[in-house]
Amino acid sequence: MTMEKTPQKPLVIADRLCKTYGGGRGFLAGSTPALKAVDNVSFEIYPGETLGLVGESGSGKSTTGRVLLQLEEPTSGDIIFKGQNLTGLSKPLLKPFRRDMQIIFQDPYSSLNPRMTVGEFVGEPLVVHGQGGNRSERNDRVAALFRRVGLDPSFMTRYPHEFSGGQRQRVCIARGIALDPALIVADEPITALDVSIQAQIVNLFQDLQDELGLTYLFIAHDLSMIRYLCHRVAVMLRGRIVEIGPCEAIFENPQHPYTQALLSAIPVPDPKIERERRPIAFDVNANPTPADAVLKPVGERHFVLG
Amino acid sequence: MTRYLLVKLLEAVVAIWGVVTIVFFVSRILGDPTVLLLPVGAGPEEIANLRTALGLDEPLWQQYLYSLLAMVKGDFGISFQHVRPALDVVLERMPATASLAGLALIFGTLIGAIAGAIAALMRGTVAELVVMIAALLGQATPTFWLGIMLILLFSVELGLLPTGGAGGWENYILPGLTLSVFVSASIARLLRSSLLDIMREDYVRTARAKGLMPRTVFFWHIARNALIPVVTMIGIIAGELLGGSVVIETVFAWPGVGRVIVQAIQAQDFPVIQAGVALVAGIFVVVNLLVDLLYGVLDPRIRRG
Amino acid sequence: MTPLLDIRNLTVVFDTPAGTVHAVNDVSYTIEEGETLGIVGESGSGKSVHALSMVGLIARPPGRIVSGEVYFKGRDLLKLAPRELYNLRGKEIGFVFQDPMTSLNPVLTIERQIAEPLRRHFNLSKNQARERVVELLELVGIPNARTRIGQYPHEFSGGMRQRVMIAIGISCNPKLLIADEATTALDVTVQAQILDLVRDLKKKIGTTVIWITHDMGVVAGLADTIQVMYGGRIMERGPVDAVFEDPRSAYTWGLLKSLPHGGKRGATRLYQIPGNPPNLIEKPVGDPFAPRNAFATERCKRETPPLLQVEDGVAGHKAAAWYDLRAELKKEREASA
Amino acid sequence: MKSFFLALLKSRAGLFGFLLVLVFIAGAILAPYLGLPSPTRSSLTARMVAPTWTSLFSPGAHPLGTDELGRDILSRILYGSRTTLLIAAGAVVLGGVVGTLLGIVAGYYRGMVDRILMRIVDIQLALPLMLLALLVVAAVGASSQNLVVVLALTSWLRYARIIRGQVLALREREFILSAHAIGAGTWRIMIKHLLPNVMTPVLVIATLELARIIIMDAALSFLGLGVQPPSPSWGRMLADGRVYITTAWWIVTFPGLAILLTVLSVNLLGDWLRDYFDPKLRTAR
């Protein structure tokens, strides 16, 4: 890939994003302790690139993805998309940008509206943005989208409960690419799928990137898939990015003890390696990240929090 | 737990204030009580004097504030009909209503719980069918009609029990039975479905995987958790019993708060309406506070929350 | 030596409004004392249902055991009187379930939940049971055990709850421990700790373990024997090294091949198994994997292949296949060369 | 739709309820065409005639007997069902629409809107519904329209509470987030994504509320606060007949049976709808 060498403008920049839940005083509810779900997170993603975001449950990786798409408002920080700062934009002003960025979720069962045909669901973005012409032209476009993700267009009039997990995820992907977006946030898109289906969806993601030049933020906890799919990886722990860098650097030369622990914990489908594998323990509570820690370079485009 | 209770208490106070406010303004629409209080043919001057005496010629919001202040001190005004403190009129009727409702609640809950448990444990048997049909009928029967039918059978035909009024224990039987039917039908249905839901929970499978005897699994793992929605239901039923007292006390000529309120509404006796409704709402709120407390005991997740 | 567990022709169905779901079809296998058996399969493979059904832990109805025998220490579990089964569950066969969030009773203390099987099976007094509970919690790596026993499940993290589940499972030193997707709901680092703990416990108390999972990686380091299930049937089974190195079922082969294997970006596309998981409501005919299998023959579609010892394989390596996977792969390699 | 009726046919209780509801609706609609005596025509010669089963088909007879003024009870029950069912249906629709909309709005916006609405619900819950209805009817008068509004007033909060809970849960579902992600407007999300997904619980609550409202309407007229005479109403028939309980049991028995059967059939249908669409609602009431 040549793209990694040519200096380009980032497609999207997350600049010191923070998202805090609770902490406010509610009417009759008393005060709730504040939870910093996302804490000073900065990164950029270049056009055509796949950035992997890994971390365990509660690390803030999903929230980061949602804040990046303005599905939740950041408590502070900026999101700069194609040079334009999106934070604080009102709903109508944000709407044109929605065409350019989409999200695909983990659970294919709750990500489809059970009371809408899948055809209507895939075509909805076109309707919302006044694209795709009249009803029959729109139908043709939806049919084309169905074919592109490997679904039979004759399924368009069916309801979600008639589909398997893998097929549902294809429907979600079709909806995601309906408006020709530049950026797709994929929030654990294969976690809930059967093992024999996961490879199908991963391949689809890669094919679409090759054909449409998509940029991905790929959120996952399965590191082996991340390694396979991503150009760069960011590791999150308790709302902060503790290490970010090119995929190879992270996997071959992890610097942060948490990254090392995470990598050592991946089960390997090979008995010889797996029997000898000893996970490195990392106690988060014993090693709290200092509040004033910053990302420091340790290699080419490779940074560690410390 | 303390904070949980404080919040609940504050909510209760707000609720009672809201009820009092609603009742105050709604009852002012009822009409002008002076017309009823004076002999027919009273002159406009007499009416005006009485209005001033009762404080009815002041602006509405001022009346509202005054009565709110007075109510905080426990003063609901003087009953127009009885010419004595409205609160006394209501309070002396309270034991009759509370004892009847309490009796029905305890008795009905016991019967309902047993029936519901039988239905859930004996799924697919005749016993379940009988319980479910009885519960359905019990829920569909209007209490006031059931009361009349019971009077027809036990008092008119068989001559065994008094048709109404208060007095000895035998006066409690028919109204108590009538209300218990309603209570036990609701409890039986809810407990059955709640038990059936809990039986499907993962932790019940865990309990069975431990080799516990079915009895232990039922009481400690299923029933314990199925009780939580039932407790909520008891709070709701308590409210319906208090509200329903209006009707059932009319049927059995029961000298309780419900009848006093009905009479007061007919006579536009504002202070008694106000005191009666506030009292009923207060009792209801206290019952629900107890329910919340019980909730905290039953469910540790709330205790710490 | 007689095996600890000997399952013969176990068939389980579920009667649902949509039709009869054929969840487990004619499953037979044995497990020796001290062995660790890893059962791998995806949802609907019958891996969990068959294990639950043999000790009466599936709801009946809708579940129904159509046929089969399950000999545990020589006795057929399916023919035991209810009371005998209660005496056996938790004491001789311990369970660890998947979701630690829903598998513990939210309104009872941890102490009570771990002490229950102890008091039931060994008639321990409250104090004796408490000592054993503390001991167990320390064994499964929960710090401050003595102060934590009075707490409720919601006060424990997911990983800690799964440790509690394991403590319950091993509390009576069972002969057999069945873990059903015990680490699926956990984070990878926690999963690694739990797997370490199980390996450790095996060394200490030597329990026989059936570890049910969908993750090939998890059983690779844990199991002695691996058994791959699909569509309610055993597709392949054998010593773990043999199956990983030399799979003879197209399904096992496909699963292993579709994993990234530490592969780097953009090298190749992942191998993908085509199609979707089987619909178990239709009466199963033939090899359940046949519709998704490029090597399937006509016979695969008509006739169910028996689970047989593979040719020139190690002893105990069995596969259910009419086709010869090794020959087919060789043909493919020659064709591409 | 086909599978819906197939399932209904399979469930004996559901089918029984459904058919009985149909019978009552048919009776209410067809009342004027059945050749019955007028419900308001009194006859001094035919006072308190006892019911006779044999007279069912002879014209001018009184199969369920007559009341103290000689009015035909069967006719009064049938005509009474028209008022009762119309008022109850009106209250269910009004309460349902208002409650559902408020529930969706509260669940969608959360925050202050939600807190205020739920506080109002709590206040109203502290006032037993029967007392509230009694007070308001006494205040505004017992016309049919007023009764519809008052009964709807006791009903909206059940929808609002449950629908709010459902919307709060739906809101976290990923398809709602996905609708935000494509830039769908608030209106579109409410109408296209939230409303269709709460229609099932709305339907179920509506059926169960219909049964409750029929009883409450009867109770109000029993206390003299229902539709005013001469229009026949079940509750009023009970109240009036109660006086003659020692001499004419039928006057008070049949209207009560009519209430019981109507409520029973609606409940059966509602229970079945709930189990068919959403068993989880069982404990959510």
mmCIF file of C-alpha atoms in Angstrom, chain A residues 19 21 53 65 99 196 204 301:
data_model
loop_
_atom_site.group_PDB
_atom_site.id
_atom_site.type_symbol
_atom_site.label_atom_id
_atom_site.label_comp_id
_atom_site.label_asym_id
_atom_site.label_seq_id
_atom_site.Cartn_x
_atom_site.Cartn_y
_atom_site.Cartn_z
ATOM 1 C CA LYS A 19 -17.305 12.086 27.280
ATOM 2 C CA TYR A 21 -21.635 10.442 32.099
ATOM 3 C CA LEU A 53 -9.783 0.400 18.123
ATOM 4 C CA GLY A 65 -17.120 5.595 17.902
ATOM 5 C CA ARG A 99 -24.180 11.292 4.280
ATOM 6 C CA SER A 196 -18.400 -19.883 10.265
ATOM 7 C CA LEU A 204 -17.147 -8.194 2.625
ATOM 8 C CA ARG A 301 3.934 6.887 14.144
#
